[in-house]
Each structure stands twice: as C-alpha cells, then as structure tokens.
Coordinates of C-alpha atoms and ligand atoms in Angstrom, one line a residue:
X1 CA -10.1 28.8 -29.5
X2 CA -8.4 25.3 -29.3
X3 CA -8.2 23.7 -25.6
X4 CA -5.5 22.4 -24.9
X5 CA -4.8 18.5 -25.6
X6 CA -5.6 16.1 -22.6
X7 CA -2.0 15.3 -20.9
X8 CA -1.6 11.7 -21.4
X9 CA -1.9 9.1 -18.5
X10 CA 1.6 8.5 -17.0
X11 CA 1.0 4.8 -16.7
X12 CA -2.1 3.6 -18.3
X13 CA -3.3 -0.2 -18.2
X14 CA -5.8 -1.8 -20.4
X15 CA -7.2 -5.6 -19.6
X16 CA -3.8 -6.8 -18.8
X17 CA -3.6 -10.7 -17.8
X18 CA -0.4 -13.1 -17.5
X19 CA -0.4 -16.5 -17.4
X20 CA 3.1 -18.7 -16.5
X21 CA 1.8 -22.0 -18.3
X22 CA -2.3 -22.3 -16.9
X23 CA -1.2 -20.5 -13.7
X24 CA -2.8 -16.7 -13.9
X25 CA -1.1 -14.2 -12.1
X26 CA -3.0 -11.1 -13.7
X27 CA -6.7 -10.8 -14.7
X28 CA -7.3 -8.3 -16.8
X29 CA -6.0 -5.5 -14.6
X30 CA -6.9 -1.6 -15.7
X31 CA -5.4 1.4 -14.2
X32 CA -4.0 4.6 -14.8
X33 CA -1.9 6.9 -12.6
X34 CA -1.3 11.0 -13.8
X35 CA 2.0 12.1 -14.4
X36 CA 3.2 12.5 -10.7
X37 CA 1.4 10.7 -8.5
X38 CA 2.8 8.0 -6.1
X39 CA 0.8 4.7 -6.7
X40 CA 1.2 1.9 -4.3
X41 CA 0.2 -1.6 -5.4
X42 CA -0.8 -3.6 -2.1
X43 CA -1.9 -7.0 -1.7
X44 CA -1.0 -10.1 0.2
X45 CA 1.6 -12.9 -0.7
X46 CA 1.2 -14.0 -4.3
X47 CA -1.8 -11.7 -5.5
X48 CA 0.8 -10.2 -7.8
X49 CA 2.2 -7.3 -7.7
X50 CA 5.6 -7.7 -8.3
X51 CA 4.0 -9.6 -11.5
X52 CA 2.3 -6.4 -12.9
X53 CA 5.4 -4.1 -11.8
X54 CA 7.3 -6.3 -13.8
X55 CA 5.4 -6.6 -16.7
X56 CA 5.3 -2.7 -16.8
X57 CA 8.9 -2.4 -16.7
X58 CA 9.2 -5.0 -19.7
X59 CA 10.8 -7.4 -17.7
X60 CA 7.8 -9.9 -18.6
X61 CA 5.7 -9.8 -21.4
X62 CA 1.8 -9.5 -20.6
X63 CA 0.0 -12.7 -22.0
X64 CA -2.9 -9.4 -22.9
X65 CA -4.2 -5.8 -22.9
X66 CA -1.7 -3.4 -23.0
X67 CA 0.4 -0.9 -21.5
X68 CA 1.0 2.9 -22.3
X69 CA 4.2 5.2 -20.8
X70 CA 3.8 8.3 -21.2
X71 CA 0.5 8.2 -23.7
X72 CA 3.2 5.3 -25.5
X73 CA 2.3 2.0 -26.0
X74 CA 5.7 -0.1 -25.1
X75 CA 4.7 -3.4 -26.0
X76 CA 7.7 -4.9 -27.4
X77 CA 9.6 -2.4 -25.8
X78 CA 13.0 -3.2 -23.7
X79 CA 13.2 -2.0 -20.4
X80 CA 15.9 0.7 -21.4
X81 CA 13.9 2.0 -23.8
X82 CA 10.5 2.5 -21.6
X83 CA 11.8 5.8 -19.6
X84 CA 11.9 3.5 -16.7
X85 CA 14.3 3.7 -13.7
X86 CA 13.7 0.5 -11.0
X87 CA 14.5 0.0 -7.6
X88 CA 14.4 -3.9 -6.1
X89 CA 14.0 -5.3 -2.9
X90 CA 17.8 -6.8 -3.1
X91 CA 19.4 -3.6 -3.9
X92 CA 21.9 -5.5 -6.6
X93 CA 24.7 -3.4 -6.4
X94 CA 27.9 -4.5 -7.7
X95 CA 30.0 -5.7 -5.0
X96 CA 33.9 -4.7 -6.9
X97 CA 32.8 -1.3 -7.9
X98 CA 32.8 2.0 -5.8
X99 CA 29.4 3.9 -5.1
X100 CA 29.9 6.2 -7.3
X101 CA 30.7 3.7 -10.2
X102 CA 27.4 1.7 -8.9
X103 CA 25.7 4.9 -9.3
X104 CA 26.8 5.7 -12.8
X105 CA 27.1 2.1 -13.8
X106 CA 23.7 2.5 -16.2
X107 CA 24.6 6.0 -17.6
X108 CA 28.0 3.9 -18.7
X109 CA 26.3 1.3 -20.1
X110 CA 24.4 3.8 -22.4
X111 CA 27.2 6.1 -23.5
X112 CA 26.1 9.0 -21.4
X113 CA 29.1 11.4 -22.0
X114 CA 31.8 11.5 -18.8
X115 CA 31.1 15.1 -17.9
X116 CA 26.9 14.7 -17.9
X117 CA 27.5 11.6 -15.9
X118 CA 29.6 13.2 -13.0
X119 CA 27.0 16.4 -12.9
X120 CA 24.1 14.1 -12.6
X121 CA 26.4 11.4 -9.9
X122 CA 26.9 15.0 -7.9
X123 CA 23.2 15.7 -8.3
X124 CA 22.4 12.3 -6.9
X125 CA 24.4 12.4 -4.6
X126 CA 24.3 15.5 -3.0
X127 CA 20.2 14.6 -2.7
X128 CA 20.6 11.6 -0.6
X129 CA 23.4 12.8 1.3
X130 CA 26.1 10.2 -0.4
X131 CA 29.1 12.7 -1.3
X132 CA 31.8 11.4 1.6
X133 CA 30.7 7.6 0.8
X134 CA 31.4 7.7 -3.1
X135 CA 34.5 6.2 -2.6
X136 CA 33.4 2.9 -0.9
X137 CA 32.4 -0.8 -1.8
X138 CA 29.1 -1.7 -1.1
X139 CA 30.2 -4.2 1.7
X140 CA 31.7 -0.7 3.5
X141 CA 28.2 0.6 3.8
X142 CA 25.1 -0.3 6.3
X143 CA 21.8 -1.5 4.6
X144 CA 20.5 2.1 4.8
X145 CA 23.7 3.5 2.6
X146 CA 23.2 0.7 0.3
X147 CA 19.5 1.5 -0.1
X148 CA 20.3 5.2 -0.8
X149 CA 22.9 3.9 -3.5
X150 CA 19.9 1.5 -4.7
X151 CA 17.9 5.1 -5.2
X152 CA 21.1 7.1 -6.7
X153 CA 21.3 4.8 -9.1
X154 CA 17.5 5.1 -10.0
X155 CA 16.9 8.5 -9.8
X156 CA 20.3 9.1 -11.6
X157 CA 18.7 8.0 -15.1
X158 CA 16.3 11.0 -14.7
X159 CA 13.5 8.8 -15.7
X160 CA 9.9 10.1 -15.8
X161 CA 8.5 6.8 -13.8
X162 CA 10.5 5.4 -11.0
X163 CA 9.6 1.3 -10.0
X164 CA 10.0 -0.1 -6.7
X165 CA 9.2 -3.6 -5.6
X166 CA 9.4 -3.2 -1.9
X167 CA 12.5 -2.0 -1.8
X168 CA 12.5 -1.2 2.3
X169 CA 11.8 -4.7 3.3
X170 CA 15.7 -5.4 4.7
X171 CA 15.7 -2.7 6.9
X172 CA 14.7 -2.2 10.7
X173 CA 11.6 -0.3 11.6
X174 CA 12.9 2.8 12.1
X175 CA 15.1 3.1 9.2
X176 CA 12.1 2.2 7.2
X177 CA 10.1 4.9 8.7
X178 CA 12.9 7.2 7.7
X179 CA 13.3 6.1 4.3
X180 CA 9.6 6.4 3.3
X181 CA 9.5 9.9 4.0
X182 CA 12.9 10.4 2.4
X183 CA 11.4 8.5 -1.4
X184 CA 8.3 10.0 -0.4
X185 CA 10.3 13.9 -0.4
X186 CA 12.5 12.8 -3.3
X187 CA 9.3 11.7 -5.7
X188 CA 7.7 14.6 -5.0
X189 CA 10.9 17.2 -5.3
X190 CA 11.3 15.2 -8.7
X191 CA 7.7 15.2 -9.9
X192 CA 8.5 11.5 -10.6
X193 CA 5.8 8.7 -11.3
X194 CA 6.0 6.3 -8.6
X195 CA 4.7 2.6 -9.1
X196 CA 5.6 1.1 -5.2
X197 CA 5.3 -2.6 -4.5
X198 CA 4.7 -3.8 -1.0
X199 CA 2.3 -6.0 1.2
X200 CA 2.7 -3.3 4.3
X201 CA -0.5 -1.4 4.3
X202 CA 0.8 1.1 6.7
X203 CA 3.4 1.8 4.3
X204 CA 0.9 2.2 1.2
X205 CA -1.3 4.8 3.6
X206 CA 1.6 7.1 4.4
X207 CA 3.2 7.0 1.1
X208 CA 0.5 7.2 -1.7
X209 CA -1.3 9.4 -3.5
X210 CA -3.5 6.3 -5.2
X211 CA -3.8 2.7 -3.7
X212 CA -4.1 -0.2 -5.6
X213 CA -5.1 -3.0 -3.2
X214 CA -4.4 -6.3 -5.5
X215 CA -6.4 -10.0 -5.0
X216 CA -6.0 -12.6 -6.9
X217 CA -3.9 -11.2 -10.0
X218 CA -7.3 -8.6 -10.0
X219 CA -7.6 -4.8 -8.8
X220 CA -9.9 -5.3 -5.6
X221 CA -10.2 -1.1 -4.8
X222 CA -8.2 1.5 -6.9
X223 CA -8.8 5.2 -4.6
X224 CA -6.8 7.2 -2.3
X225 CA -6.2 6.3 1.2
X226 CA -8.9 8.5 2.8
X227 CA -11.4 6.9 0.2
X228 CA -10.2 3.1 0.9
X229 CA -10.0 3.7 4.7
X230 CA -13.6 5.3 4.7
X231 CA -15.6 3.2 2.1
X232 CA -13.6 0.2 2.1
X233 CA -14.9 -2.1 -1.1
X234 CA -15.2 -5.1 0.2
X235 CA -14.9 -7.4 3.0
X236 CA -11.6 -8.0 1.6
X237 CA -10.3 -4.2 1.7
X238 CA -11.6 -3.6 5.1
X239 CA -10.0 -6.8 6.7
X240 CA -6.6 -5.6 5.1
X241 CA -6.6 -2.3 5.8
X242 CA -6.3 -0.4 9.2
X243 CA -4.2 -1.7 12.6
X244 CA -6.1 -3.8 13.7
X245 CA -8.4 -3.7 10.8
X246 CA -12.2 -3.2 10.8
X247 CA -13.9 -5.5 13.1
X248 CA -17.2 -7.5 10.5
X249 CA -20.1 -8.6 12.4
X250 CA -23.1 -10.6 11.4
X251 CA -26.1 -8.9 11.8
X252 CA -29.5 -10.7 12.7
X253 CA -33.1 -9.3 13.3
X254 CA -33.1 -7.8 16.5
X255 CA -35.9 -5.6 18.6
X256 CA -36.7 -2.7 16.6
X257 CA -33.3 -3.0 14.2
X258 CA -30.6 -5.3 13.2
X259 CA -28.6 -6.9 16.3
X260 CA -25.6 -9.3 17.3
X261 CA -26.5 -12.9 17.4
X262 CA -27.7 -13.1 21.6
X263 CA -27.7 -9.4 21.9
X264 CA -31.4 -8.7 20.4
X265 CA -32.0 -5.8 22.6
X266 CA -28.6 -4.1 21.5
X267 CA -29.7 -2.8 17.9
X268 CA -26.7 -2.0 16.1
X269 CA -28.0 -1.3 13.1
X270 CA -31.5 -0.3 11.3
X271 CA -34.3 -2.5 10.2
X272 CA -33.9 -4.8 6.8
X273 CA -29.8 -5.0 7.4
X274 CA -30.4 -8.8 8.8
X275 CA -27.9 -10.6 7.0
X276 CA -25.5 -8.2 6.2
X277 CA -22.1 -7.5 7.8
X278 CA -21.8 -4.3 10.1
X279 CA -18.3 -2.6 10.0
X280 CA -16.6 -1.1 12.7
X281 CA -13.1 0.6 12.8
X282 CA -11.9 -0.2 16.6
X283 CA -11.2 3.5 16.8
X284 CA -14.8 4.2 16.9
X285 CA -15.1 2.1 20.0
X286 CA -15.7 3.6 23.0
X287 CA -16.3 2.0 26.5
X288 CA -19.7 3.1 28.7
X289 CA -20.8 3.0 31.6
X290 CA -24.1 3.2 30.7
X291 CA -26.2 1.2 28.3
X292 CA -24.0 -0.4 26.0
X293 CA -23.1 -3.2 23.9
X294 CA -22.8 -6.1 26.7
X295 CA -19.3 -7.8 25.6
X296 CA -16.4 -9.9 27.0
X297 CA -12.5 -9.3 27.1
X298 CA -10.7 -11.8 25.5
X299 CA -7.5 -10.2 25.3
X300 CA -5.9 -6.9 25.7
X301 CA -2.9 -5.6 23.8
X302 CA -0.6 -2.6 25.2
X303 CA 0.6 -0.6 22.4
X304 CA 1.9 2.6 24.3
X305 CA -0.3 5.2 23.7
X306 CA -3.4 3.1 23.5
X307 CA -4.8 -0.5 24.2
X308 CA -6.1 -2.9 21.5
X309 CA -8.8 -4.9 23.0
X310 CA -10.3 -7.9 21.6
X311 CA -13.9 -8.8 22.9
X312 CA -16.0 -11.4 22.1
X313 CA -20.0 -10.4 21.3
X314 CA -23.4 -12.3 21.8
X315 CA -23.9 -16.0 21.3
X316 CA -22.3 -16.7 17.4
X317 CA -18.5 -16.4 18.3
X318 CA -18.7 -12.4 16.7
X319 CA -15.3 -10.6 17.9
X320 CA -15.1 -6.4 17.9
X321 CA -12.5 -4.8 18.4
X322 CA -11.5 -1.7 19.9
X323 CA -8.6 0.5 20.4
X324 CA -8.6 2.6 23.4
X325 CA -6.0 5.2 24.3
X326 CA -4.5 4.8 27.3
X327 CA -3.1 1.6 29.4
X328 CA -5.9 -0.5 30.2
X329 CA -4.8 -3.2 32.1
X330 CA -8.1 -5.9 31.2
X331 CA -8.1 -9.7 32.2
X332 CA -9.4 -12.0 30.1
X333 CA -13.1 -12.7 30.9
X334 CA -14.1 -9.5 32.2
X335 CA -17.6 -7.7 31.0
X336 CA -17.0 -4.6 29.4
X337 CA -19.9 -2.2 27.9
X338 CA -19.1 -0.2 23.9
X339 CA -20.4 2.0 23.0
X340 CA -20.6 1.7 18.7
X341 CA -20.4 4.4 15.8
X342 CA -23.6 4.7 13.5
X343 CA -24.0 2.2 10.9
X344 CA -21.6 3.1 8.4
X345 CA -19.8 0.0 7.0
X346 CA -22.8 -2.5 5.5
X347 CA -21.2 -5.7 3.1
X348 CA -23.2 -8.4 1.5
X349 CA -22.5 -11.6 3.5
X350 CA -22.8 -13.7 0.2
X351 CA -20.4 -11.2 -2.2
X352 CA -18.4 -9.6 0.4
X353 CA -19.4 -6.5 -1.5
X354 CA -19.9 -3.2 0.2
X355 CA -23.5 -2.3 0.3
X356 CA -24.3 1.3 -1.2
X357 CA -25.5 4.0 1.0
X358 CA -25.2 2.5 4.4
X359 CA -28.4 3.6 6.3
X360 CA -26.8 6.4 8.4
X361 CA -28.8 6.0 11.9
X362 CA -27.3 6.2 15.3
X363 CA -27.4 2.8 17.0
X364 CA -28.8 1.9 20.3
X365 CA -26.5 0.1 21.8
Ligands
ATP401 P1 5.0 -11.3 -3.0 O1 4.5 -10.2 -2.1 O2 5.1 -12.6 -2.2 O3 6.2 -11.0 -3.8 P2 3.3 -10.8 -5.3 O4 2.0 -10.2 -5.0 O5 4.4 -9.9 -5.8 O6 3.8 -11.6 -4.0 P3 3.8 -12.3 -7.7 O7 5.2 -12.5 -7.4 O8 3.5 -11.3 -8.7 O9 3.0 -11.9 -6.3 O10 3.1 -13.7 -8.1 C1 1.8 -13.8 -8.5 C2 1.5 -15.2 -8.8 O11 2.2 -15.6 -10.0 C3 1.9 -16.2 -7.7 O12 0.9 -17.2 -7.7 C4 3.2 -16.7 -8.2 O13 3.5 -18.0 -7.7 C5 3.1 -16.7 -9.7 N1 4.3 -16.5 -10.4 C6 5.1 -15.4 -10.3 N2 6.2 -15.5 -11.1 C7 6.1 -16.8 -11.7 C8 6.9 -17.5 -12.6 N3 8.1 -17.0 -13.1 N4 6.5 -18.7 -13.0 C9 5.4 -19.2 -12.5 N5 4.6 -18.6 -11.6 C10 4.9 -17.4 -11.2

C-alpha cells in the first residue's frame, strides 16, 4: 500500500533575508502556512511585514532563502505567474473605468476570454454584494464599496493565495469590524490562502488561523491566537498582545516566595523566581476585600462594559493592571487590594525570554 504524498505547504519560507543597501529588513525568516489557513503577519512600524508580503508576491526579490507556492519554488518568478491575487491598503482602482471594468481589468490584461470574464465578474460580484454598483466610477462609491471592489478584483483571478497589506486601514471602526468578518467568510467559503498584513493585534486575533508576530525583520512567535495569548514568547509578545496587554513585574525575594519590590509579605510567586518577570493579564485581576495585594490607583479608564485600571505596586515604580467589569468610578490615589492569578507568565529579565514551565502555585497575595 502507497500513502498518499504529503500535500505541499501553501506558502513555505526558508532563511529569507533582504537588505535595501546595509539596511536589513528580513533576517532569515522561516514559515509555512497549509493550503487554507488565514496567516496574519503582525508587528509594529517598520519590523517588516509589508517587506516579506512583498517579497512573496515577487514584487521584491529576497537578498536569500527561498520561497515555495504551492510546493513551487518562484524565485525569479513574476508576480502574474506566482498564483497570487493581492489586495493593498490604497485600494488602486482606476479612477476612468466602471467597477465592473476595475474588476475584470486583470482577467483583460491576460486574455481571459469575454464570456469566462463576465461569469466570474457575476460570481464576484454577486459575493460581495456589488451587482447594482457595476456601472459606477470609483469616485461614486464610499470607501467600503471601493474596498469590496479592491476584493472583487482579487478574488476574481481565482488564485489559490490571496495577499493583503492592511487593506482596512481607511475605514472607520465599524466598517472595519464588518469587513473582517466579511474576508474572514469569503477566505474561508473559497478555501483561499490568506497572507494578512497589519499592526492591529485585535485584528490578527479575530481573523487568523496562525499569527506571525514580526520584530526586527525576524519571526518573534509563529502559533495560533489561543497559543500566543496563553504562552506569550517573550516580553515582546506579551507587551503587544492583549487590550491593555499583560502587565510585567519584577520579582524580588520576598517572605516565603518571590514578591514586588516593598511588598515582601505579598508573595506573588514561588521560591527561586527572584529576578524574573511575573506576567499578568489584567483580566485575571480581581479586587478584595480581604488580604490582598496592597496597590494604588493611578488612573481609571471607562470602557463601557468594564473599567481599565492602572495601579501602581510596592516601592520600584511596578504598574498592574487590571480590567474590571463594570463602571468603577476610582480617583487617582486611592488604595485598592488584587487579588492575582497563580504564577503563570515567568520571562527572563536579561533575554526577555519566556521561562519554561512556570511553577504553577497559587500566590498569597
Ligand atoms: P509599516 O507597518 O509601517 O508598513 P512594516 O512592518 O510593513 O511597517 P516594512 O515596510 O516592511 O515594515 O519595512 C521594514 C524595514 O525596511 C523598515 O526599516 C523600512 O524603512 C525598510 N524599507 C522598506 N522598504 C524599503 C526600501 N524600498 N528602501 C529602503 N528601505 C526600505
């Protein structure tokens, strides 16, 4: 009996680095992503992203390593040739023609006969709900119509892999809520293989299947989002993700444990963790009455359902956070007891590095 052969990566990245003259945008980045899923490449400003999405697209030529489409390796390839459809933050639609010509304008450009291109413009179309606007300009439709066109026009090519370098970022909130569920339905109705750029973590949580948080032209942490939000990689990862992000707090010998600078009697986490950084996610935060962490209000933040408060702990300037549901109306300076989850965030103070196995023990405090 012969098994069957391994289906090939969708994307698949070996060492890939790119230098523009002796700046280094990439550093030998490796990833692969099944046929399928919906990767999200996150990072700050400049860590790029839009560098790697281009240089899988062909768009830029990697300075090394190499990249495989489909199992293919496309070095050298065009972008038309790489089974590639693209969607950019400026939607680039050509302002004289119609939407329906802006849709088509790529299956023209390759010779696609007239009657495939009008059964895939209906397809298209009919999907995003643009069949009474394909008469229009561009300049006759809002900045949501003109990002569905952007996405007719991808999805029209039928392309196995779909690009998009944060292609929601002119839009208001709520459209852009809307829209991510609406590419988020689309890729998986089409099976595509999505490669998403943006710097909006709450975006890459909702959307993707696989996050690739960036740094530095390297891959920080490569997992899902229920792996990156609960076993953040580094310091890094866990100040990035989450609203408000983990809280990091420097952890000292304390009575019995490890403690908060000017808080000795408060052990927040066990023995031989002095020196290490204790993560909290401010959900996990909850405020006593009883015996608690002894902390200070510094600000409070009214989000609707629940209140982001900012305190400041012990004696070395240490601030945790905590999210509270509810409306909690707290002036600045007034004593609040938390009550903190177990030790389950540890990083290396020097490395940033999460710590294997954080000791799972309840704290005291
Ligand atoms: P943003 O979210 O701001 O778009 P990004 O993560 O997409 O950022 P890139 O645009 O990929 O980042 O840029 C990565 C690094 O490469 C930056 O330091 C940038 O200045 C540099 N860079 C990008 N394109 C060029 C170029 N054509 N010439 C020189 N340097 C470039």
């Amino acid at each position: 009996m012969t098994s069957a052969p391994a289906q090939p990566h969708a994307i698949r990245l070996e060492g890939v680095s790119k230098e523009f003259g002796t700046a280094r945008a990439l550093s030998g980045v490796t990833l692969s992503a099944a046929p399928g899923t919906f990767l999200v490449l996150l990072g700050p400003s400049g860590c790029g992203k839009s560098t790697l999405l281009r240089v899988i697209a062909g768009l830029e030529g990697a300075t090394a390593g190499t990249v495989r489409l489909s199992g293919r390796d496309v070095a050298g390839l065009p972008p038309a040739a790489r089974g590639i459809s693209m969607v950019f933050q400026s939607y680039a639609l050509f302002p004289h023609l119609s939407v329906a010509e802006n849709i088509v304008f790529g299956l023209r450009a390759r010779g696609t006969p007239r009657a495939e291109r009008a059964a895939r413009l209906a397809r298209a179309a009919a999907m995003l709900g643009l069949e009474a606007l394909l008469a229009r300009r561009p300049s006759q439709l809002s900045g949501g119509q003109q990002q569905r066109v952007a996405l007719a026009r991808a999805i029209v090519a039928e392309a196995p892999i779909c690009l998009m370098d944060e292609p929601l970022s002119n839009l208001d909130a709520k459209l852009r809520a809307e829209m991510r569920r609406e590419i988020r339905a689309l890729q998986q109705r089409l099976g595509l293989t999505m490669v998403y750029v943006t710097h909006d973590q709450a975006e890459a949580m909702s959307m993707a299947d696989q996050v690739v948080l960036m740094r530095e032209g390297c891959v920080e942490q490569d997992a899902s989002p229920a792996e990156i939000y609960a076993r953040p990689a580094s310091t890094f990862v866990a100040g990035f993700i989450g609203t408000p992000p983990m809280s990091l707090l420097r952890l000292v010998p304390g009575e019995g444990g490890a403690a908060v600078a000017g808080t000795p009697g408060h052990v927040v986490a066990p023995p031989g963790t002095a020196g290490a950084l204790l993560g909290i996610r401010p959900e996990e935060v909850v405020p006593t009455d009883g015996a608690g962490l002894p902390v200070t209000v510094t600000a409070a933040e009214f989000l609707g359902a629940e209140t982001v408060l900012a305190c400041a702990v012990g004696t070395a300037g240490e601030v945790l956070q905590a999210r509270i549901p509810g409306h909690h109306a707290l002036a600045a300076g007034t004593p609040l007891r938390l009550r903190l989850p177990p030790c389950r965030h540890l990083f290396d103070a020097a490395t940033g590095r999460r710590i294997p196995q954080a000791v799972r023990q309840p704290a005291h405090a």
